[in-house]
CSV table of C-alpha atoms and ligand atoms in Angstrom, one decimal:
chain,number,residue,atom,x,y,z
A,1,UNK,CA,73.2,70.9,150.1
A,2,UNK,CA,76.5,69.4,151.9
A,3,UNK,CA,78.0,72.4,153.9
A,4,UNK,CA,81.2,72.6,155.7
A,5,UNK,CA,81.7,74.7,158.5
A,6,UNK,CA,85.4,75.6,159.2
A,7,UNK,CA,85.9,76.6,163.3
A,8,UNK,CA,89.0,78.0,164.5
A,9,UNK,CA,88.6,80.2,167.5
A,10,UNK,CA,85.2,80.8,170.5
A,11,UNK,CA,84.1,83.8,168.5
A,12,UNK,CA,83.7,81.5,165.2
A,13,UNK,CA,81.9,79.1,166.7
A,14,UNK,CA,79.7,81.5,168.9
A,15,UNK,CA,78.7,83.1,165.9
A,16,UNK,CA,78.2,79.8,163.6
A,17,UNK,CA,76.3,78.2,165.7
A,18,UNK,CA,72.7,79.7,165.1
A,19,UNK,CA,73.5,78.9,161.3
A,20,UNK,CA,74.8,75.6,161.9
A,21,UNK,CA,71.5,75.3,164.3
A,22,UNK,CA,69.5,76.5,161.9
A,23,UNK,CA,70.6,74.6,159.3
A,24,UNK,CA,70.2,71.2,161.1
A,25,UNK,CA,66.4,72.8,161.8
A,26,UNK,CA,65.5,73.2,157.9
A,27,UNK,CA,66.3,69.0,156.9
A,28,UNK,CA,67.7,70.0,153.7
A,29,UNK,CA,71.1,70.2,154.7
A,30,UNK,CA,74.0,67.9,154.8
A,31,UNK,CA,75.8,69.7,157.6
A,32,UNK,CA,79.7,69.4,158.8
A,33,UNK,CA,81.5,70.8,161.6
A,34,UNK,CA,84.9,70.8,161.1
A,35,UNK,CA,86.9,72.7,164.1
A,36,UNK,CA,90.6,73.1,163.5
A,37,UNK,CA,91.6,73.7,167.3
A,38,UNK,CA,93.0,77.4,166.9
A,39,UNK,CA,91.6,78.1,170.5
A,40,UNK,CA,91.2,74.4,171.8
A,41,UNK,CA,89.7,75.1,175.4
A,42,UNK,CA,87.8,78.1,174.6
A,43,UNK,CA,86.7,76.1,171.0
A,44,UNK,CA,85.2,73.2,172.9
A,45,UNK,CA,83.6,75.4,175.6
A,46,UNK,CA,81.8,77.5,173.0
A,47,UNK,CA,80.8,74.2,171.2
A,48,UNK,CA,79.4,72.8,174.3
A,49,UNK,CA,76.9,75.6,175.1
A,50,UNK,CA,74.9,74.3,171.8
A,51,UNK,CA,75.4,71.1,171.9
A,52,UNK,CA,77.3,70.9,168.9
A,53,UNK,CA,79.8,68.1,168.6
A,54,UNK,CA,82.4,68.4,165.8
A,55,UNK,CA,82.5,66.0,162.9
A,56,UNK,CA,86.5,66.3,162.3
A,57,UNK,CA,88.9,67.8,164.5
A,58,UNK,CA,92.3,69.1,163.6
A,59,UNK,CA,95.3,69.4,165.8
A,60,UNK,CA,97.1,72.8,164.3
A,61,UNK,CA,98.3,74.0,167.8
A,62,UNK,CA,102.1,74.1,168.5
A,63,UNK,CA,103.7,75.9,171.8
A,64,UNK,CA,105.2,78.8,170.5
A,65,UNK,CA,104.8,78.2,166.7
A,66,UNK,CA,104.3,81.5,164.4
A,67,UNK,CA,101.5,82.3,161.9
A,68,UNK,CA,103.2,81.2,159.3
A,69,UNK,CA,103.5,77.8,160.4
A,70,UNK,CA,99.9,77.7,161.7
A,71,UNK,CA,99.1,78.3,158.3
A,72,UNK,CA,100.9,76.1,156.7
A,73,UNK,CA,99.6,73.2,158.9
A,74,UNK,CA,96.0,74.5,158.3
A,75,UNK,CA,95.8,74.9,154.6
A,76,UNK,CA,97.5,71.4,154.5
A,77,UNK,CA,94.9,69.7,156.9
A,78,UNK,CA,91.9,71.4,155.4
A,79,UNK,CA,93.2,70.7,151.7
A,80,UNK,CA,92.3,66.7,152.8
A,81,UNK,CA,89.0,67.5,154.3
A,82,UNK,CA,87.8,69.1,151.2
A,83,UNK,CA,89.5,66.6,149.0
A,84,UNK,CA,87.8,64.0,151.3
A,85,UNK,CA,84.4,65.6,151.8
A,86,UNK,CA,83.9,67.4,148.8
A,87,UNK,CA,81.4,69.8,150.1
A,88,UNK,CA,78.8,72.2,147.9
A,89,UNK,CA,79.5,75.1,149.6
A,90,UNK,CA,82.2,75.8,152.9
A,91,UNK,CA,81.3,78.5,155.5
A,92,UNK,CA,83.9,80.6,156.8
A,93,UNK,CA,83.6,83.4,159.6
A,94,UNK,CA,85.1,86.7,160.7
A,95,UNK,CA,89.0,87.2,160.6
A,96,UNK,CA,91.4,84.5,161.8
A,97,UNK,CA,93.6,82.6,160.4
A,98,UNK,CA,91.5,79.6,160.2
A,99,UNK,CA,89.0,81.8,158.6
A,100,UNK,CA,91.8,82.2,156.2
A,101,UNK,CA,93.0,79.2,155.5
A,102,UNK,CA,89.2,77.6,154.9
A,103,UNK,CA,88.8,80.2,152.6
A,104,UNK,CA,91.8,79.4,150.2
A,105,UNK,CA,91.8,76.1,150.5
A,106,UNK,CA,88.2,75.8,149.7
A,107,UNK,CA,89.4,78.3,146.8
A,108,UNK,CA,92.1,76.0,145.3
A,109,UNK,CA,89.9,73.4,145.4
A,110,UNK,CA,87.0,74.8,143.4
A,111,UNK,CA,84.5,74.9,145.8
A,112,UNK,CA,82.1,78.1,146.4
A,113,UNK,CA,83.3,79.7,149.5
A,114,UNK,CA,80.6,81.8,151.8
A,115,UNK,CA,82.1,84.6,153.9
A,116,UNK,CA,80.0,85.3,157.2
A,117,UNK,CA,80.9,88.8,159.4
A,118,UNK,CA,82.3,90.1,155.7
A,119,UNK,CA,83.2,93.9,155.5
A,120,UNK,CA,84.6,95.1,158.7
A,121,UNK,CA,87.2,97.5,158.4
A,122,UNK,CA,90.2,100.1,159.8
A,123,UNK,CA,92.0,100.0,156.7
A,124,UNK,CA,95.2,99.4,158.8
A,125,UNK,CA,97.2,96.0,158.6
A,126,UNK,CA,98.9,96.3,161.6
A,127,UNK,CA,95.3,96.9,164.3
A,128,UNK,CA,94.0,94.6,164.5
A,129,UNK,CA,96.9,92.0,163.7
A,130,UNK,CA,96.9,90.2,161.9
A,131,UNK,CA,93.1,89.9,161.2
A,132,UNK,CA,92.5,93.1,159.5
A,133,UNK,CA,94.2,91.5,156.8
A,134,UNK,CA,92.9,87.8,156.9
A,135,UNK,CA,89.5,89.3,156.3
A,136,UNK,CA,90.6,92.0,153.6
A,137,UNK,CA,92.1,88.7,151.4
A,138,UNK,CA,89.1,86.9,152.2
A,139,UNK,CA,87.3,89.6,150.8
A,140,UNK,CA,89.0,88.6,147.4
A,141,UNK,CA,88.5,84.9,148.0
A,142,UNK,CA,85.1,84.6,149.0
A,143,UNK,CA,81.6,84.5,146.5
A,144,UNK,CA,79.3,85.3,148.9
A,145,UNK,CA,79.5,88.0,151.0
A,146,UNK,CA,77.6,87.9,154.3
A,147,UNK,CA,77.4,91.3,155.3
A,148,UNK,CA,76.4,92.0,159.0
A,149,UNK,CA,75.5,96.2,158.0
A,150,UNK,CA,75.0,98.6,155.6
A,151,UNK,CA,77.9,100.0,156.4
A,152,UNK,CA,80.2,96.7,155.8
A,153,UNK,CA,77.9,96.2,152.6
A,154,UNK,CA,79.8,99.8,151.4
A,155,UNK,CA,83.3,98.5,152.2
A,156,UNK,CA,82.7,96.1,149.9
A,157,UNK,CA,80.8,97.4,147.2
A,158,UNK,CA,83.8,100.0,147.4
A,159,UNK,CA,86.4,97.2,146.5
A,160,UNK,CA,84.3,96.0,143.9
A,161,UNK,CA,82.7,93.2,145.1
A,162,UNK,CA,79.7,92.8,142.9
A,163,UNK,CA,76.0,94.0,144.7
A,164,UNK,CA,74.8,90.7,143.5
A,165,UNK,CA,77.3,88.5,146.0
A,166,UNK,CA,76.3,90.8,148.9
A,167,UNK,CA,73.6,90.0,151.7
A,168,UNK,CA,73.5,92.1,154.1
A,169,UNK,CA,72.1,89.9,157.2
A,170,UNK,CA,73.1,91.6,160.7
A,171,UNK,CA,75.0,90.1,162.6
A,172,UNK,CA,74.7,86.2,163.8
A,173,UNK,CA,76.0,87.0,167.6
A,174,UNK,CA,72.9,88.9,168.1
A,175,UNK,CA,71.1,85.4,166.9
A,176,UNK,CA,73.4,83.8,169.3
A,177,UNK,CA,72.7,86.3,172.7
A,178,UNK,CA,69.1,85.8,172.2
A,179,UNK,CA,69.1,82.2,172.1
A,180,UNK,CA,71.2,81.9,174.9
A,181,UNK,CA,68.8,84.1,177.0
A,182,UNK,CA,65.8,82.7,175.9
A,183,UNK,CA,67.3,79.3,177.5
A,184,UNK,CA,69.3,81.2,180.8
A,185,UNK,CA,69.2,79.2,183.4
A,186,UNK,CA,71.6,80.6,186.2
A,187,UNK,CA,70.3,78.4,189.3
A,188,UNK,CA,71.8,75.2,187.4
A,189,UNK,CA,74.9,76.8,185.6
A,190,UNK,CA,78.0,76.1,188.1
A,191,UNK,CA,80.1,79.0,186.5
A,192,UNK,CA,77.1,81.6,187.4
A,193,UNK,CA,76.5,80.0,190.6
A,194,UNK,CA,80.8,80.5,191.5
A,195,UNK,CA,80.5,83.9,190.5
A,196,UNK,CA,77.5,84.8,192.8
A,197,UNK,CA,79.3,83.5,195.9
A,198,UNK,CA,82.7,86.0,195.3
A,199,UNK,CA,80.7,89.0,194.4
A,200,UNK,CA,79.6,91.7,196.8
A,201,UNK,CA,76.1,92.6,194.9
A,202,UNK,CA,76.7,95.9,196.7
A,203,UNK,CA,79.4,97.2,194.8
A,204,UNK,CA,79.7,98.4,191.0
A,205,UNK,CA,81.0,95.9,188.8
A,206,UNK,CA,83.7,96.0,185.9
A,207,UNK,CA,83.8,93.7,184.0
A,208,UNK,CA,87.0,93.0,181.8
A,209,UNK,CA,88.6,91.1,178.6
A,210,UNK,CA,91.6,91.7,176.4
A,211,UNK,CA,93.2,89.6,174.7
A,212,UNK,CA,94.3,91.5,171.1
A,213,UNK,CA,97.7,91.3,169.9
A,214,UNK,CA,98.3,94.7,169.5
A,215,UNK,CA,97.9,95.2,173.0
A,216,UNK,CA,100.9,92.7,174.7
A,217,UNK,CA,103.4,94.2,176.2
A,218,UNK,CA,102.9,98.2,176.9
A,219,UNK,CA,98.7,97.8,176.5
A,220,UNK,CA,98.6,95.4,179.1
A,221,UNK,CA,101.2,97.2,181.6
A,222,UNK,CA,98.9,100.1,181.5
A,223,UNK,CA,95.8,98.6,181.8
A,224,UNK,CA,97.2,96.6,185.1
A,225,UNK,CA,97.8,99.6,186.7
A,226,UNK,CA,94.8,101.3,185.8
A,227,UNK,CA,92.9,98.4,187.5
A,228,UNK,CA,94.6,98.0,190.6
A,229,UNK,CA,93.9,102.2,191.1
A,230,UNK,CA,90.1,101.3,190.0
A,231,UNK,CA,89.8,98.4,192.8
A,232,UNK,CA,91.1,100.3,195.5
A,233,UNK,CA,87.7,102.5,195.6
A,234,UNK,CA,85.9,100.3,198.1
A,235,UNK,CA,82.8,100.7,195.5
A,236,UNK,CA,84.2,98.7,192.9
A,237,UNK,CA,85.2,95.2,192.2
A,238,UNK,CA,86.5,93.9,189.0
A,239,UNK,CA,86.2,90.8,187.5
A,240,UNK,CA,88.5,89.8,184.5
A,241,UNK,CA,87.6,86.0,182.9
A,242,UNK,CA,91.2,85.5,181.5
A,243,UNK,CA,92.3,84.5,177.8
A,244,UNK,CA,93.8,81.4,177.5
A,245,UNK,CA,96.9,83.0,175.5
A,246,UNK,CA,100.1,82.5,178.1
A,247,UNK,CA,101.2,86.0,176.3
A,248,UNK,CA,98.1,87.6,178.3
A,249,UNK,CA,97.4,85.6,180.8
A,250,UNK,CA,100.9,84.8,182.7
A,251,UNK,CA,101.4,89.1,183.2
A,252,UNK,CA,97.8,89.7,184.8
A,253,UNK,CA,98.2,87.0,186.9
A,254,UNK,CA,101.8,88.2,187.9
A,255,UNK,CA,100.9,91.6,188.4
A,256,UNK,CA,96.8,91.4,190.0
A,257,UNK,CA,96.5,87.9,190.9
A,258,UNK,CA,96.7,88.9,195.0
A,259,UNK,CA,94.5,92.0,194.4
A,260,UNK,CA,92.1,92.8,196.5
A,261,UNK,CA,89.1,93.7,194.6
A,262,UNK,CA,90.0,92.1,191.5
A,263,UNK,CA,89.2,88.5,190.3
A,264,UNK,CA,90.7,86.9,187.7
A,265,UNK,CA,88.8,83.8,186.6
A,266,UNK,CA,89.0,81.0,183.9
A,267,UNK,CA,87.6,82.1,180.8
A,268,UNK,CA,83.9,81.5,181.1
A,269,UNK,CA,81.2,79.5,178.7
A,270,UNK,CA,78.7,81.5,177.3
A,271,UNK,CA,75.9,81.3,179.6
A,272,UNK,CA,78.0,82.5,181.8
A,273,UNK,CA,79.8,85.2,180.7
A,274,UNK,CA,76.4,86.8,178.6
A,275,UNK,CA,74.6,86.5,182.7
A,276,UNK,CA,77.8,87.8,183.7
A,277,UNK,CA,77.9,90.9,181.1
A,278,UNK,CA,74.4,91.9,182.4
A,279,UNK,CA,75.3,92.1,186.3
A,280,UNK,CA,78.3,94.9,185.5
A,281,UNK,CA,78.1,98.7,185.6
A,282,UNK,CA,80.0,98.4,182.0
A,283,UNK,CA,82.5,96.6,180.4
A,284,UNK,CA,86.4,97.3,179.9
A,285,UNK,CA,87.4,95.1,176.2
A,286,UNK,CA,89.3,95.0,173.3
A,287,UNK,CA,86.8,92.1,172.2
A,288,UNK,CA,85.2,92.5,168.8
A,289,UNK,CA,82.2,90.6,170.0
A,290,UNK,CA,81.5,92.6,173.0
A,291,UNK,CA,81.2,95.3,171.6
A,292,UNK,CA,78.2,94.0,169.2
A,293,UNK,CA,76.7,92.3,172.6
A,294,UNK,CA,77.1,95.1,175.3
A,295,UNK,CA,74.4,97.3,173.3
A,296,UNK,CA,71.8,94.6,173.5
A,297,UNK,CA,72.3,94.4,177.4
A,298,UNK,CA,72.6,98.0,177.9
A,299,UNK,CA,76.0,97.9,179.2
A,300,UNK,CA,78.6,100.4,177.8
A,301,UNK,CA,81.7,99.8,176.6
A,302,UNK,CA,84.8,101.1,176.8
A,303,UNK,CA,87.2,99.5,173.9
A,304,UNK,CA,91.0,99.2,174.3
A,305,UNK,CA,92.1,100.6,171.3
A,306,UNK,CA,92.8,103.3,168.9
A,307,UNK,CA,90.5,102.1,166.4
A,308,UNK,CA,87.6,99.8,165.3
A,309,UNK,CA,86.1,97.9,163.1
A,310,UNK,CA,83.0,98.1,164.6
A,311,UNK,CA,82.0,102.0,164.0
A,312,UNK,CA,78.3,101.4,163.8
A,313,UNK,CA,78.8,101.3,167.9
A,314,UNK,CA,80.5,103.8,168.0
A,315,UNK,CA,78.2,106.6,166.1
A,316,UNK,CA,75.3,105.0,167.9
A,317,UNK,CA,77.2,105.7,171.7
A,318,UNK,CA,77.1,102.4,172.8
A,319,UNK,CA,81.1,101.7,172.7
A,320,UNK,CA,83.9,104.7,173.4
A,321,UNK,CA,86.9,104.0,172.1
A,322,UNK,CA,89.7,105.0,174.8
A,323,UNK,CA,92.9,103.6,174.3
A,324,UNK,CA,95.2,101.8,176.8
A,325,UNK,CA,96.4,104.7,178.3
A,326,UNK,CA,96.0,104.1,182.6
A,327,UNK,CA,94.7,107.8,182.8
A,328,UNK,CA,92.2,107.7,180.3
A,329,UNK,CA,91.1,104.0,181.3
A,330,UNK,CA,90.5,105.3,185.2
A,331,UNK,CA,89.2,108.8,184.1
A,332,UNK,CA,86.8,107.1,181.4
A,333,UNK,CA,85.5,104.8,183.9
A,334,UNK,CA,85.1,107.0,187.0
A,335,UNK,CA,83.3,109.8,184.7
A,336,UNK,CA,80.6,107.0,184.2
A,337,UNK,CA,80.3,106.5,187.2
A,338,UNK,CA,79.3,109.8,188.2
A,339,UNK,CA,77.6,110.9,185.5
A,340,UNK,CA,74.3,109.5,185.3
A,341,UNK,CA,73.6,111.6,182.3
A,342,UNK,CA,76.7,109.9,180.5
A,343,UNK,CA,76.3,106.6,181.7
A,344,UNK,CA,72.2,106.8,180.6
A,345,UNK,CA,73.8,108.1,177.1
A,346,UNK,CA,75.8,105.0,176.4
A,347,UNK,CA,73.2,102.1,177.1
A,348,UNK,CA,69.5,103.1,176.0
A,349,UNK,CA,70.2,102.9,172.0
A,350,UNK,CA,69.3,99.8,170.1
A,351,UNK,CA,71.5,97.6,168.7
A,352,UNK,CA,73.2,98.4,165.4
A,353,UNK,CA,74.2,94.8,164.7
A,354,UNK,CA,71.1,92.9,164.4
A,355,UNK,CA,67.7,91.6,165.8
A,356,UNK,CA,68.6,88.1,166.0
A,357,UNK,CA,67.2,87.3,162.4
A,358,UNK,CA,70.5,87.1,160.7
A,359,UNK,CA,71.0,82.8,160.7
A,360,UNK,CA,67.8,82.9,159.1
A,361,UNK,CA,68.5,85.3,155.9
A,362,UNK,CA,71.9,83.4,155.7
A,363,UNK,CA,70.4,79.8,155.5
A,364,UNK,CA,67.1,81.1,153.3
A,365,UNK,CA,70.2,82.4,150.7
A,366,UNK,CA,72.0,78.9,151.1
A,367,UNK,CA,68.5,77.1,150.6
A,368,UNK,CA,68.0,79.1,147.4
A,369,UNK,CA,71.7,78.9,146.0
A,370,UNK,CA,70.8,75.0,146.1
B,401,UDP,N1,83.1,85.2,175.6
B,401,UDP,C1,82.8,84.1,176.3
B,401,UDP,N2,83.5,83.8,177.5
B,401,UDP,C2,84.4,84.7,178.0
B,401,UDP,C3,84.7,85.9,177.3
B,401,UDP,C4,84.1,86.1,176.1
B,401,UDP,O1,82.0,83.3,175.9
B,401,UDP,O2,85.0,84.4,179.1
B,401,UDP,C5,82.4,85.5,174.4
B,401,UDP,C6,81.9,86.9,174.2
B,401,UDP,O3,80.5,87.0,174.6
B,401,UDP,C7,81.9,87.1,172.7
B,401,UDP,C8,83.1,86.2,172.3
B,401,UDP,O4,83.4,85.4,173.3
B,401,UDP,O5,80.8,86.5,172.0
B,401,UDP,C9,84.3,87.1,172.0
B,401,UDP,O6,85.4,86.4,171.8
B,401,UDP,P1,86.9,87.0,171.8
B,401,UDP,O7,86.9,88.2,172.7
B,401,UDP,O8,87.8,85.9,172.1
B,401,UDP,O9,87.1,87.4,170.3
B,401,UDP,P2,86.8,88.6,169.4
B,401,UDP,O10,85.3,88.9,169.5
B,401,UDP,O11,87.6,89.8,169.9
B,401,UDP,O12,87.2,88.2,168.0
C-alpha cells in the first residue's frame, strides 16, 4: 500500500511518527512523508527526534499571511503531490489547517482519506480557532475514522458517521511518550543537559506553554502577571520553552524576559521537553497534547481555557481547566502546592488516552484495507 502522510505542525508529526515508524517496520508499505512547513522549526525538530527525513517539502509560510491564503497555497501544493504520487490511501492528523487541506485535496482527487485524532470536540467554532472547525469538516471528509476514545467514537457516531468507518485506537502520543522514554538518554541530549545547569533542583518547578489563538492579547496579559507573582516565592522557578509564533513569543519576552525566577527558553525537541515535563511540580498549558501526556508522568495540569476537547482528562482529574484569569492561575497553582491531598488527587489515575498500542491497531487496519 503507497501511503502519504501530510505534516503541518510539531503535534502532527509527534503524533505520526509511531505510525509512519511502524509502518516502515511491517515491509508492506510504500511510505511518504510529505511535510508542508506550517510550523517550519518546530516541524523539523519533531522530525528529527525519529529520524524521519521528509520525502517532499512545501514552502506555505508567508510573514503575516491569513488562513485563507495559507489555504489556498496548501490545497494548491498538495493537489500536485497527489496528482504526482497518486497514493492508495493519505493520512491526515488532528486539527490544522494542513490537516485540512490534505484532507480535501485528497478528497477531490478521489483518493480514500484516513483521519487520525478524529472526534474531539467543544462544539464551539470560535475555541479552539480555528481548529474546532478544521476537524469538524474533516469529519465529513474523511472514510476512516481513527478514533483515539470511546468518547470521540460517540461524537461521531452522533453525526452519523457510520460504526463501520470508526476504530477506536487511543491515542498515538501515548505510542510516541513511550518510545521516547524507552530510548531517554539525558547525559548526551544538550537541551537536557542546558536545562540542568539553570535549575535550582531545590525549588518547585512550573513548567509552562501557550501558544492557542484564543489566548493573544488579554490571555497572555493575565497570565504574565500571574507568573511574575508566582516566581517571586523564592520556592518556585518557572520555566516557559516559548512558541515560535512572534504573536506569543515577542509579549513574554517583553514583559518576563529579565525575570528573576523565570526562564524562557527556545522551544525544546522532544526528548527534552518529555525529560523536562517529568522534573516539574505540574504544568501550566493551553497545549492539547499535554494534556494527553501529563497523566502518563503523573504531572497535573492546569489548562488555559474555558473549555476542552480533551474531557476524558478532565473527568479522570488529571487536567483542571482554570481559565486565564491571573487570580485563579496563582490561587490554582499555590493550592497545589499545599495541598498534598489535592496535588496526590490529580496525578495517580491512569491514562485515559492510550497504552501506547494505538500505531499498531491503526497500521493492522491499513494492512487489512489493502
Ligand atoms: N512539545 C515539544 N517541545 C516543546 C513544547 C511541546 O516537543 O517545547 C510537544 C509536547 O510534548 C506535545 C506537543 O509538542 O506532544 C504539543 O504541541 P503544541 O502544544 O504545539 O500543539 P497542540 O498539542 O496544542 O496542538
Amino acid at each position: 500500500m503507497n501511503v502519504l502522510f501530510v505534516i503541518g505542525t510539531r503535534p502532527e508529526a509527534i503524533k505520526l511518527a509511531p505510525i509512519i515508524l511502524e509502518c516502515q517496520l511491517r515491509g508492506n508499505f510504500e511510505v511518504t512523508v510529505c511535510s508542508t512547513g506550517q510550523h517550519k522549526e518546530l516541524l523539523d525538530s519533531a522530525f528529527e527526534q525519529w529520524s524521519i527525513v521528509p520525502d517532499i517539502e512545501l514552502a506555505v509560510m508567508e510573514s503575516g499571511q491569513g488562513l485563507n491564503q495559507l489555504l489556498s497555497k496548501l490545497l494548491g501544493q498538495l493537489d500536485k503531490v497527489m496528482c504526482d504520487l497518486r497514493p492508495d490511501g493519505v493520512v491526515v492528523q488532528g486539527d490544522t489547517s494542513s490537516c485540512l487541506a490534505g484532507a480535501l485535496a485528497a478528497f477531490q482527487r478521489e483518493i480514500p482519506v484516513y483521519h487520525v485524532e478524529a472526534g474531539l470536540r467543544t462544539y464551539n467554532k470560535t475555541a479552539p480557532f480555528p481548529e474546532e472547525l478544521n476537524r469538524q469538516l474533516v469529519s465529513r471528509i474523511a472514510d476512516i475514522h481513527f478514533a483515539p476514545t470511546e468518547k470521540n467514537k460517540q461524537a461521531l457516531l452522533m453525526e452519523g458517521i457510520a460504526d463501520q468507518d470508526i476504530l477506536v485506537t487511543g491515542n498515538t502520543v501515548i505510542d510516541a511518550l513511550m518510545l521516547c522514554q524507552k530510548n531517554m538518554t539525558p547525559q548526551s541530549n544538550p537541551e537536557i543537559q542546558k536545562i540542568m545547569r539553570i535549575l535550582d533542583p531545590e525549588k518547585k518547578l512550573l513548567l509552562v506553554t501557550g501558544h492557542r489563538r484564543e489566548n493573544m492579547g488579554a490571555g497572555f496579559s493575565e497570565l504574565i502577571e500571574a507568573l511574575r507573582e508566582l516566581a517571586s516565592d523564592p520556592l518556585v522557578q518557572v520555566i516557559y520553552p516559548l512558541h515560535m509564533n512572534p504573536a506569543v513569543r515577542e509579549p513574554m519576552m517583553h514583559a518576563l524576559g529579565n525575570t528573576e525566577g523565570i526562564f524562557l527558553i527556545e522551544p525544546l525537541g522532544y526528548e527534552a521537553f518529555i525529560w523536562l515535563m517529568s522534573k516539574s511540580f505540574l504544568i501550566i498549558s493551553d497545549s492539547g497534547g499535554v494534556q494527553e501526556e501529563a497523566p502518563s508522568l503523573n504531572k497535573p495540569v492546569l489548562v488555559l481555557r474555558e473549555e476542552t476537547e480533551r474531557q476524558e482528562a478532565v473527568e479522570a482529574g488529571t487536567v483542571k481547566l482554570i481559565g486565564t484569569l491571573r487570580e485563579a492561575i496563582v490561587q490554582e497553582v499555590r493550592e497545589l502546592m499545599v495541598n498534598k491531598k489535592a496535588y496526590l488527587d490529580m496525578t495517580q489515575k491512569s491514562n485515559p488516552y492510550g497504552d501506547g498500542t494505538a500505531a499498531k491497531r491503526i497500521v493492522d487496519f491499513l494492512a487489512a484495507s489493502e
